CSV table of C-alpha atoms and ligand atoms in Angstrom, one decimal:
chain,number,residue,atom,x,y,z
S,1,UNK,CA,-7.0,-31.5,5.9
S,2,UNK,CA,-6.7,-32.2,9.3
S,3,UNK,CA,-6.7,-35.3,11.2
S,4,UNK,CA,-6.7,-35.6,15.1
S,5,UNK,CA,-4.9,-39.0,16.0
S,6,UNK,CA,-5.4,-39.9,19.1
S,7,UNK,CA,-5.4,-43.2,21.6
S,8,UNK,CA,-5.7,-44.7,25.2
S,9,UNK,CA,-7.4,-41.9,26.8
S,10,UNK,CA,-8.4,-44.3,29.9
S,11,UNK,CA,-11.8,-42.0,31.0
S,12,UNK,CA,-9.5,-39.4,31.8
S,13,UNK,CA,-11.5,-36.6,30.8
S,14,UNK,CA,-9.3,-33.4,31.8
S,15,UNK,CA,-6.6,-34.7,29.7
S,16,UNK,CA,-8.8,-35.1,27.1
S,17,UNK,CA,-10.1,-32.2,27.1
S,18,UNK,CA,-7.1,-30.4,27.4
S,19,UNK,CA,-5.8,-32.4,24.2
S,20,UNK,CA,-9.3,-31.2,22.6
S,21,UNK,CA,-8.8,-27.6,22.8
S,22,UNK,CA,-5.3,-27.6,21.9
S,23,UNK,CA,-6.0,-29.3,18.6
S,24,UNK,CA,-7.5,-26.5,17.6
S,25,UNK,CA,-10.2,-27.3,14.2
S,26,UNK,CA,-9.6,-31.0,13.1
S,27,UNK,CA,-11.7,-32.1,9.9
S,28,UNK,CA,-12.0,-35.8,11.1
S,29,UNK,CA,-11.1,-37.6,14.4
S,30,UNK,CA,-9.5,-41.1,14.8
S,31,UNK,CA,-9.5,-42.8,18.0
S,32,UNK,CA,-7.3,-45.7,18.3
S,33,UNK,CA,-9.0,-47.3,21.3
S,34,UNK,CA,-9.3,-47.6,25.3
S,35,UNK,CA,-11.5,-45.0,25.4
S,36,UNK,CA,-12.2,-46.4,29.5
S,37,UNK,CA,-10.3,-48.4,31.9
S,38,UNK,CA,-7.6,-46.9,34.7
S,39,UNK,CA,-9.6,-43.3,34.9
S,40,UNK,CA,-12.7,-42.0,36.6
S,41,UNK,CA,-14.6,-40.6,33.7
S,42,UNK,CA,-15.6,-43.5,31.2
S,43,UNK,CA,-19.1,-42.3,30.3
S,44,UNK,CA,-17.9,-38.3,30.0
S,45,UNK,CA,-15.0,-39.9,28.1
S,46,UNK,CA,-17.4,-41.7,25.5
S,47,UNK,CA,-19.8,-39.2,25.3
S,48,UNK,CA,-17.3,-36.8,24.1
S,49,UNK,CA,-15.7,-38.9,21.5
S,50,UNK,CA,-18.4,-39.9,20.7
S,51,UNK,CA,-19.7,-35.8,19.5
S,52,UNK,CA,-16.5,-35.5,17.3
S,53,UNK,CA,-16.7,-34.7,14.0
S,54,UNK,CA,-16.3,-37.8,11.5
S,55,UNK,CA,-14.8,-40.0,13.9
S,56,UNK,CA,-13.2,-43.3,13.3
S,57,UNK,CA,-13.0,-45.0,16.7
S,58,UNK,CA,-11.8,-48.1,17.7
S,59,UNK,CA,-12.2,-50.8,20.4
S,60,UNK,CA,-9.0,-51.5,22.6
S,61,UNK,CA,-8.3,-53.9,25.5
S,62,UNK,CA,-10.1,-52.5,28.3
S,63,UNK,CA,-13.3,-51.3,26.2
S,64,UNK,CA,-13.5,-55.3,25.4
S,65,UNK,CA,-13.1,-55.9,29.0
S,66,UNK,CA,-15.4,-53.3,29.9
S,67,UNK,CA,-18.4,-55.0,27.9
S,68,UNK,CA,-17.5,-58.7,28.8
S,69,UNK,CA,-16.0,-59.5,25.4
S,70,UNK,CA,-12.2,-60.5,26.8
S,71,UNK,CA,-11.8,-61.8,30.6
S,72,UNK,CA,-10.7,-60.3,33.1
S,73,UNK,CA,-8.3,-62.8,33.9
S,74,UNK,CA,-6.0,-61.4,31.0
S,75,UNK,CA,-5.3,-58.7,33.5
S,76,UNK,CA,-3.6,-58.1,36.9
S,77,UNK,CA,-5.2,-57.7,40.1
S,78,UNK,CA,-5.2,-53.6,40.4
S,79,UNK,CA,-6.4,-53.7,36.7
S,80,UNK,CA,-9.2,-56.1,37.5
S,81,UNK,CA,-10.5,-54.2,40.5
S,82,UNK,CA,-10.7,-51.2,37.8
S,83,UNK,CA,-12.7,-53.1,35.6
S,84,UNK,CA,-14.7,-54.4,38.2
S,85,UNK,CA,-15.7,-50.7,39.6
S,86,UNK,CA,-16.2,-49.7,35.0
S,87,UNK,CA,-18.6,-52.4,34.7
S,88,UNK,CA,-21.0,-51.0,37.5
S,89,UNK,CA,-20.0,-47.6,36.5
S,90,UNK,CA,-20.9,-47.4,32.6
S,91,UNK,CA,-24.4,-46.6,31.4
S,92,UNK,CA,-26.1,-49.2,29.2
S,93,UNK,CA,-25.9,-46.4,26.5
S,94,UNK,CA,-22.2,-46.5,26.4
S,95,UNK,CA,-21.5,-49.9,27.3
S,96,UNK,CA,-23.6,-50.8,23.8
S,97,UNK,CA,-21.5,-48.1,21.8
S,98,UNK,CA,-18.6,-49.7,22.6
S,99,UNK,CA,-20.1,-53.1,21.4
S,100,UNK,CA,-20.2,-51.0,17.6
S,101,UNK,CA,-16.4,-50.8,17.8
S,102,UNK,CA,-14.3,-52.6,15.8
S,103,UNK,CA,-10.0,-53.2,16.9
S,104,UNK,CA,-9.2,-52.5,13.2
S,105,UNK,CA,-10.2,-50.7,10.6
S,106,UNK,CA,-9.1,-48.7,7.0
S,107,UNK,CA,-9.8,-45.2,6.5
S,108,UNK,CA,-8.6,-42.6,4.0
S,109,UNK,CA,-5.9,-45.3,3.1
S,110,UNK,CA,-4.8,-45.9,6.3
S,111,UNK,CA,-4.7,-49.0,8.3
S,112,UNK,CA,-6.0,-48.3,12.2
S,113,UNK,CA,-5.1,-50.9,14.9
S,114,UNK,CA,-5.1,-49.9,18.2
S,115,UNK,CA,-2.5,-52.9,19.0
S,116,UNK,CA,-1.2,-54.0,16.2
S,117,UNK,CA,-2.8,-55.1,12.5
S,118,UNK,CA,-1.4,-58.4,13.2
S,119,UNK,CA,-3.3,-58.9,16.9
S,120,UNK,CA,-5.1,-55.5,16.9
S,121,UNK,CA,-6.4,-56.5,20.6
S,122,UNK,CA,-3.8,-58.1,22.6
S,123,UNK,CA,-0.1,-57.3,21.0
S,124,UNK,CA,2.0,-54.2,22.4
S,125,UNK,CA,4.3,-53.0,19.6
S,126,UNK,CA,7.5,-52.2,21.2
S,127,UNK,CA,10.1,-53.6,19.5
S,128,UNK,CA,11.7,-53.7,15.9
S,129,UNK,CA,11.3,-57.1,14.9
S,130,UNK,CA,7.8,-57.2,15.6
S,131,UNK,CA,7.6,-54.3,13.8
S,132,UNK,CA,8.9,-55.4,11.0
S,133,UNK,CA,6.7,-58.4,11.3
S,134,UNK,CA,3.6,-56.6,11.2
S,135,UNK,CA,4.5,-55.1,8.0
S,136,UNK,CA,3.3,-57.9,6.5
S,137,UNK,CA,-0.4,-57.7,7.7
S,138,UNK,CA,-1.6,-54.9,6.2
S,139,UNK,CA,-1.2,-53.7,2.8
S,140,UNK,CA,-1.8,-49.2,3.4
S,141,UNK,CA,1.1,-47.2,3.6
S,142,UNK,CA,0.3,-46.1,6.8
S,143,UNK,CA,-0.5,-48.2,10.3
S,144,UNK,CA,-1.5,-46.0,13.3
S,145,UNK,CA,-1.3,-47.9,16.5
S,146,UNK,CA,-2.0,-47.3,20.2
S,147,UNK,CA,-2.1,-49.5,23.1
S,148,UNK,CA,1.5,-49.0,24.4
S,149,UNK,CA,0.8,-45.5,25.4
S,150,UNK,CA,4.7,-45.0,23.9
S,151,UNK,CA,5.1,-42.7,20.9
S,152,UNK,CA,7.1,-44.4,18.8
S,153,UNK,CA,7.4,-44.3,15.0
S,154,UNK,CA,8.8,-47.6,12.4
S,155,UNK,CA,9.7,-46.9,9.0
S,156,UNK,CA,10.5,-49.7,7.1
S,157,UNK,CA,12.1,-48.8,3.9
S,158,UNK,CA,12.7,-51.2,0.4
S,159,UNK,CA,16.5,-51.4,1.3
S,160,UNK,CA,15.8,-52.3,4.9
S,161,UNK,CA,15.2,-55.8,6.3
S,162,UNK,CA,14.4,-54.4,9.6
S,163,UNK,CA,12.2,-51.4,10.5
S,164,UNK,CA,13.8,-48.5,11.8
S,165,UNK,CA,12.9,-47.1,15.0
S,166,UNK,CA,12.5,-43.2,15.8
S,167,UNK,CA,10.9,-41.6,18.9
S,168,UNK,CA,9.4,-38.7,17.7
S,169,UNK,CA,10.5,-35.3,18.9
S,170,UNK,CA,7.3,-33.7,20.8
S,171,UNK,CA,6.0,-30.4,19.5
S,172,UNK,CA,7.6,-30.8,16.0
S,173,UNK,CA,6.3,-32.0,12.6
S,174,UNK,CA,7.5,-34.5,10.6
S,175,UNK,CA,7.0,-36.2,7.3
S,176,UNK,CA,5.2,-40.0,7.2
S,177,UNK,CA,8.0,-41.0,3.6
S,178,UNK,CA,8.6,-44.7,3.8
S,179,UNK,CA,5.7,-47.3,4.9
S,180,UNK,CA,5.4,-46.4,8.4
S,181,UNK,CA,3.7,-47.6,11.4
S,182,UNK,CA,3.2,-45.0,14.0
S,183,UNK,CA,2.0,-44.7,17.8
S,184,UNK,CA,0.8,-41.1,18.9
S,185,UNK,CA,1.1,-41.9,22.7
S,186,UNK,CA,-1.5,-41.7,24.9
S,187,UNK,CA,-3.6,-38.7,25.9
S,188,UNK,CA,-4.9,-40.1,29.6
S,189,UNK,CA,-1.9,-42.2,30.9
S,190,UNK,CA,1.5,-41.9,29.4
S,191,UNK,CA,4.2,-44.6,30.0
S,192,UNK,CA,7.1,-43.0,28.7
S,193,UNK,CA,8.0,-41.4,31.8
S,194,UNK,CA,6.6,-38.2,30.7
S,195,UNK,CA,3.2,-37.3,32.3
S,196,UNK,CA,1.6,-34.8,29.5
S,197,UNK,CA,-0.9,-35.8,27.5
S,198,UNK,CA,-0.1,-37.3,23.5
S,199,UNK,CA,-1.3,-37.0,20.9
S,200,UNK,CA,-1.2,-36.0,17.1
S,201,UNK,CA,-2.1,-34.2,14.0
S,202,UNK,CA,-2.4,-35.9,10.8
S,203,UNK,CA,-2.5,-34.5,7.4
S,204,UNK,CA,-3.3,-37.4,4.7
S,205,UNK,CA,-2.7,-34.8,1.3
S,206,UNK,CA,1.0,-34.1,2.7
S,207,UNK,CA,2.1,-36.8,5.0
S,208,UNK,CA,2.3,-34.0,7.2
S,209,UNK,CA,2.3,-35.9,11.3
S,210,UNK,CA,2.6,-33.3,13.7
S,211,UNK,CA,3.0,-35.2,17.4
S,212,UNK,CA,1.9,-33.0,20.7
S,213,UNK,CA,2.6,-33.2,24.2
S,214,UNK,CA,0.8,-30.6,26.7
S,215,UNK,CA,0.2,-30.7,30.0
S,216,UNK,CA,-3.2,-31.2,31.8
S,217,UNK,CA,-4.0,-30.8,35.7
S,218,UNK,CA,-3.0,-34.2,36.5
S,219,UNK,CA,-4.2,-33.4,40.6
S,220,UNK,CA,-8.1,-33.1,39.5
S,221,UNK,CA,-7.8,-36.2,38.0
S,222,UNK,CA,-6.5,-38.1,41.1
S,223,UNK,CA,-8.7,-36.2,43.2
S,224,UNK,CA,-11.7,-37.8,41.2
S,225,UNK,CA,-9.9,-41.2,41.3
S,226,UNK,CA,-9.7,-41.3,44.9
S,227,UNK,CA,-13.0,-40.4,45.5
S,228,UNK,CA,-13.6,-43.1,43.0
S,229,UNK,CA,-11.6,-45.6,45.2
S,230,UNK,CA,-9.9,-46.7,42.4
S,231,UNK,CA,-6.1,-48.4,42.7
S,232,UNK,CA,-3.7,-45.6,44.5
S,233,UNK,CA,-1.0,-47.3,42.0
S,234,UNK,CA,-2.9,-46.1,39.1
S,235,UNK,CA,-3.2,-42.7,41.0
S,236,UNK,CA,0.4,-42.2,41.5
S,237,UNK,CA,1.4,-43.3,38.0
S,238,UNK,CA,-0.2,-40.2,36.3
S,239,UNK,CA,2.1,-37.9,37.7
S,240,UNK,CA,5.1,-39.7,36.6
S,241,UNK,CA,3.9,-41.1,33.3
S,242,UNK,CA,4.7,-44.4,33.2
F,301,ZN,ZN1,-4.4,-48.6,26.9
């Protein structure tokens, strides 16, 4: 079985796209959140997830922003005017699918938080002692996290007082052993200095976590954005991935 893991895609439809068709057949999608905010395609962006097969999807950050639920205030001033030009921009339809969402959920035995189970809205996970921390709030083997847009990967073994930390190598599998708490990066704006598109392939009968990187037309994207008037800062960032 085949899972496609995926988070922050930021209505950044050509990277999600791309990440669609490279995937390949996937049984079961799980979305960990900010499906909108930063890009210039939230409603193709839902839409889309939204036609995937037996999808799990949660809420992030900016979809709560984008429906009212968290304040603005929470975020800076380029992020704001963003949110400002997503609240005129998202249809009625999509604005109340995003109200369905949930931050966390637990599916096939897996605990789903797109920032962390122990704040799934607000904290970043990007350090090992809260890490380790978190551990403690949910009770799966498994925790897949977004919200970062870092792929990073905790294992916290029964000898270990502290979580270990990997980054994952891109384009190779690995096996999810210990308790684990994993981030597959994000598909529609990386921060890890790398500007392809993340994401990954989950297989629950093996463990099996396959994380991807591939590369999308980053220029169409900021085309749209411009045309958009959105932020130039939030332009710029997507061909440097941070
Ligand atoms: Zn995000």
């Amino acid at each position: 079985m085949q899972i496609l893991v995926f988070s922050d895609i930021h209505a950044n439809l050509t990277a999600l796209e791309t990440v669609l068709d490279d995937a390949g057949d996937f049984d079961a999608a799980w979305c960990l959140g900010d499906l909108v905010g930063y890009g210039p395609d939230p409603n193709e962006c839902v839409h889309r997830i939204r036609s995937l097969p037996h999808l799990t999807c949660l809420m992030g950050n900016h979809d709560a922003a984008a429906i009212g639920q968290i304040s603005i205030h929470s975020f800076n001033a380029e992020a704001r005017r963003s949110i400002e030009w997503l609240h005129e921009e998202l249809s009625v339809e999509n604005k109340d699918y995003l109200r369905t969402l949930q931050p966390r959920e637990t599916v096939q035995e897996v605990t789903l938080a797109h920032g962390s189970p122990r704040s799934p809205i607000y904290e970043y996970l990007l350090d090992v002692n809260s890490a380790t921390q978190n551990f403690g709030y949910f009770n799966t083997d498994f925790c897949f996290v977004g919200h970062t847009h870092i792929p990073m990967l905790y294992e916290l073994t029964e000898d270990r007082r502290l979580a270990r930390l990997t980054i994952p190598r891109a384009n190779t599998g690995m096996k999810l052993t210990a308790r684990t708490i994993v981030n597959p990066g994000s598909v529609g704006q990386p921060r890890d200095h790398d500007p392809r598109a993340a994401f990954a392939l989950f297989d629950p009968e093996v463990g099996a976590w396959e994380y991807r990187r591939i590369p999308y037309d980053v220029s169409a994207v900021q085309t749209r954005m411009r045309s958009a008037g959105l932020p130039e800062r939030h332009i710029k960032r997507l061909e440097l991935g941070w």
